[in-house]
mmCIF file with all atom_site columns, C-alpha atoms in Angstrom:
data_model
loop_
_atom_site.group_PDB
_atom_site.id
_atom_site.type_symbol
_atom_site.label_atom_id
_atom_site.label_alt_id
_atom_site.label_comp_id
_atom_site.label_asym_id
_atom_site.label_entity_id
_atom_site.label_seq_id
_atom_site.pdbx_PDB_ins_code
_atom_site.Cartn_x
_atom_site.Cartn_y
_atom_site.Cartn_z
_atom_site.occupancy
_atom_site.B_iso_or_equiv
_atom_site.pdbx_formal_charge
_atom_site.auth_seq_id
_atom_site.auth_comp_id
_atom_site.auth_asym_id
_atom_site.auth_atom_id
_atom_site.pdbx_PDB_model_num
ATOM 1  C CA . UNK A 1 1  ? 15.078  -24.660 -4.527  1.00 86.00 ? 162 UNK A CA 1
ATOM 2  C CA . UNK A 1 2  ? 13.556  -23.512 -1.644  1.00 92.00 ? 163 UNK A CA 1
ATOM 3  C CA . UNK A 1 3  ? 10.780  -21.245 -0.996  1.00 91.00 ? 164 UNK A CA 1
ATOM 4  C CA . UNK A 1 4  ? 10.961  -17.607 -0.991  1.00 90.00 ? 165 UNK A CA 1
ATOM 5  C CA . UNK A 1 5  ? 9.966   -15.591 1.974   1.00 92.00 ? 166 UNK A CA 1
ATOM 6  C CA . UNK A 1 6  ? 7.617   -12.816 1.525   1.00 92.00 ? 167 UNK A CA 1
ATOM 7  C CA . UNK A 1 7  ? 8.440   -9.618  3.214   1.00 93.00 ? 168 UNK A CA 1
ATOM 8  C CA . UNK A 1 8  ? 6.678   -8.587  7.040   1.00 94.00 ? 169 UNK A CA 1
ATOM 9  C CA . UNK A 1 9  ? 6.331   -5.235  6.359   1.00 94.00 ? 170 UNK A CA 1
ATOM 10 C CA . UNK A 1 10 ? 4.985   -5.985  2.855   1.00 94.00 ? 171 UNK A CA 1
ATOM 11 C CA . UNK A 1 11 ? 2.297   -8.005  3.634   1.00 92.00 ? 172 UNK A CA 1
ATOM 12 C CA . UNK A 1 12 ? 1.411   -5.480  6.583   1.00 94.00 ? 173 UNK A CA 1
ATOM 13 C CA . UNK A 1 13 ? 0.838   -2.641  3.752   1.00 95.00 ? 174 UNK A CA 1
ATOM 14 C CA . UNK A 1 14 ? -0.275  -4.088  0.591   1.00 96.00 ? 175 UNK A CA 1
ATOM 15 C CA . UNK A 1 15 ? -2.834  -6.533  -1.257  1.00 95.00 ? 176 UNK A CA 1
ATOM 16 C CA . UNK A 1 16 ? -3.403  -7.475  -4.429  1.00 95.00 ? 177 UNK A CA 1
ATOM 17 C CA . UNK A 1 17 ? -6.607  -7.339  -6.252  1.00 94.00 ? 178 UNK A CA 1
ATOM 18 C CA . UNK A 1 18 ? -8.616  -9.853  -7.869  1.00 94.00 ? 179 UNK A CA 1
ATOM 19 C CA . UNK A 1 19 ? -6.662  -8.983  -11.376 1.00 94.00 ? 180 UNK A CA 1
ATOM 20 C CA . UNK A 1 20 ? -3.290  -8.577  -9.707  1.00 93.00 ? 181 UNK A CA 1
ATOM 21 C CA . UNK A 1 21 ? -3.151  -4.730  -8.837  1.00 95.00 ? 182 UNK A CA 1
ATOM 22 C CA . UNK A 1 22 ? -1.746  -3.348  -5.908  1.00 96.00 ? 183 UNK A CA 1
ATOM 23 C CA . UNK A 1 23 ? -3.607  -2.007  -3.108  1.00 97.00 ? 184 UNK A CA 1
ATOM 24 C CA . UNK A 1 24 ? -2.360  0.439   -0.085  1.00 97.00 ? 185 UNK A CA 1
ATOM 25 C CA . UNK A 1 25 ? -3.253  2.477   2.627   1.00 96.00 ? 186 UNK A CA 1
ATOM 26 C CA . UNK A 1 26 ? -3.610  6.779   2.076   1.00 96.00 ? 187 UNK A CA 1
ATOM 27 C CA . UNK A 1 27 ? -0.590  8.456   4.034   1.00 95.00 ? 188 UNK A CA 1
ATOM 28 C CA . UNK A 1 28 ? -1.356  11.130  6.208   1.00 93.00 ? 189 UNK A CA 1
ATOM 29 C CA . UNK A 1 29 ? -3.704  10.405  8.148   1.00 94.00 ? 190 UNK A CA 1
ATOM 30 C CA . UNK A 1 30 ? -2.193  9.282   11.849  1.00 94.00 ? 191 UNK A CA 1
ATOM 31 C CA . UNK A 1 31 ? -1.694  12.779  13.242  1.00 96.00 ? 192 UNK A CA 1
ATOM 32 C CA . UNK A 1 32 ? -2.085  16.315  13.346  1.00 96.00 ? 193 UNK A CA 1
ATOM 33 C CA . UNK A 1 33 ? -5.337  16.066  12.111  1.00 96.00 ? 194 UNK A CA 1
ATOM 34 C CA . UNK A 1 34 ? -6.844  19.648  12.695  1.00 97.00 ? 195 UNK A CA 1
ATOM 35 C CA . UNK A 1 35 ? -4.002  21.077  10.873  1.00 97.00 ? 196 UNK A CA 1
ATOM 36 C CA . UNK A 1 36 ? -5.002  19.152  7.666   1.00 97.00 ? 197 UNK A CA 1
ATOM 37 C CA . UNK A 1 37 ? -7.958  20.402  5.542   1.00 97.00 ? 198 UNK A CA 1
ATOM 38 C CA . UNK A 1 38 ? -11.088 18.221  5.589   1.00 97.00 ? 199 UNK A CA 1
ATOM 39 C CA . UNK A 1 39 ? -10.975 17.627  2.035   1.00 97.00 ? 200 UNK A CA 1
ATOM 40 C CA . UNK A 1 40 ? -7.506  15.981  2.406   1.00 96.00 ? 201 UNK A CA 1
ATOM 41 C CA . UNK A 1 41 ? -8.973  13.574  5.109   1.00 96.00 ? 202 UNK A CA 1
ATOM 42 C CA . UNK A 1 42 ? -11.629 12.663  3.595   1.00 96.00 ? 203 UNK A CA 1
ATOM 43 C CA . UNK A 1 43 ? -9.915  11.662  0.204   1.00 95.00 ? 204 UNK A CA 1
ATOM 44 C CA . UNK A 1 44 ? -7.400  9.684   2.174   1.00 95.00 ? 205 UNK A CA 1
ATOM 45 C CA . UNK A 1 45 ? -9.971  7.516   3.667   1.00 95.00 ? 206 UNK A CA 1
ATOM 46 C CA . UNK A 1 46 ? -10.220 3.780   2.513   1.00 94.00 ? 207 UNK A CA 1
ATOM 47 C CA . UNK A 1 47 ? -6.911  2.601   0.195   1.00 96.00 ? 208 UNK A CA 1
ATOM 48 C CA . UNK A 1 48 ? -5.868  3.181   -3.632  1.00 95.00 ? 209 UNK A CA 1
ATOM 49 C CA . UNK A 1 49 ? -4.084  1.539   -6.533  1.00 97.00 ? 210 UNK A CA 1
ATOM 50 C CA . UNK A 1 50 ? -0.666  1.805   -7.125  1.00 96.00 ? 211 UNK A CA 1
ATOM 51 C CA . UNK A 1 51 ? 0.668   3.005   -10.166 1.00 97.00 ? 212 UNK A CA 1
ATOM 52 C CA . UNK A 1 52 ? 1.903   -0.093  -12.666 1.00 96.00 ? 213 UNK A CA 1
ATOM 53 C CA . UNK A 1 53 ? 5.508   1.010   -12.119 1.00 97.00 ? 214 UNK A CA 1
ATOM 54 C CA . UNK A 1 54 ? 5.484   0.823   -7.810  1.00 96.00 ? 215 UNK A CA 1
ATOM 55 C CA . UNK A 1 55 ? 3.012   -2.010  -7.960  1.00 95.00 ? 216 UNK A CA 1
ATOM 56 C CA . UNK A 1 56 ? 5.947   -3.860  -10.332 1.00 94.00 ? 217 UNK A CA 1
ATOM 57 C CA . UNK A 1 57 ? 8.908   -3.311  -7.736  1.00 95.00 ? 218 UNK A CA 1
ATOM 58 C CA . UNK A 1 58 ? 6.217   -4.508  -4.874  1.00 95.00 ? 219 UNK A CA 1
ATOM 59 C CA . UNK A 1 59 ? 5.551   -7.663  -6.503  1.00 93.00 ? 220 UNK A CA 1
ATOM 60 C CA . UNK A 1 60 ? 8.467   -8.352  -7.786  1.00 92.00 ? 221 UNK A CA 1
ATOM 61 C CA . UNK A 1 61 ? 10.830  -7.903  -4.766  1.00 92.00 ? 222 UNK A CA 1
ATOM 62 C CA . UNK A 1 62 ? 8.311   -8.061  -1.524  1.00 94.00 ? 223 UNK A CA 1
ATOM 63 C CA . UNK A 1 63 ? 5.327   -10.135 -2.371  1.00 92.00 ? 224 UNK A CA 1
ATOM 64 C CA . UNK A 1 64 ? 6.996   -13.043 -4.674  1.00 89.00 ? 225 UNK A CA 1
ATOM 65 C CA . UNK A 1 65 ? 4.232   -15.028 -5.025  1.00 88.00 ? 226 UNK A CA 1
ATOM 66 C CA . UNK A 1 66 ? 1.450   -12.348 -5.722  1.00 79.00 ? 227 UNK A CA 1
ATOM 67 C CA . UNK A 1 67 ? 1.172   -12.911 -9.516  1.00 70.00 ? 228 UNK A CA 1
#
């Protein structure tokens, strides 16, 4: 059987942690920054954990050998 391809645009956006969680980037944050309050920047710096059920579509369908 041959080897499964994991997706571009996956492995662009997401990681896995050291006990298999799912790691991504904080939308909102490209443009139009003056309009947004500072308290909504600053919380979207750095990355957080998906929740169990998005992190179990990710891994399942986009990063196939994440496990």
């Amino acid at each position: 059987m041959p080897k499964m391809k994991t997706k571009s645009a996956a492995k662009k956006r997401f990681r896995l942690t050291g006990t298999g969680k799912v790691r991504a980037n904080v939308a909102y944050k490209r443009h139009m920054l003056r309009n947004k309050p500072q308290k909504m920047k600053r919380q979207a710096r750095g990355t957080f954990i998906l929740s169990d059920a998005d992190a179990t579509i990710i891994k399942r369908n986009f990063l196939p050998y994440g496990r």
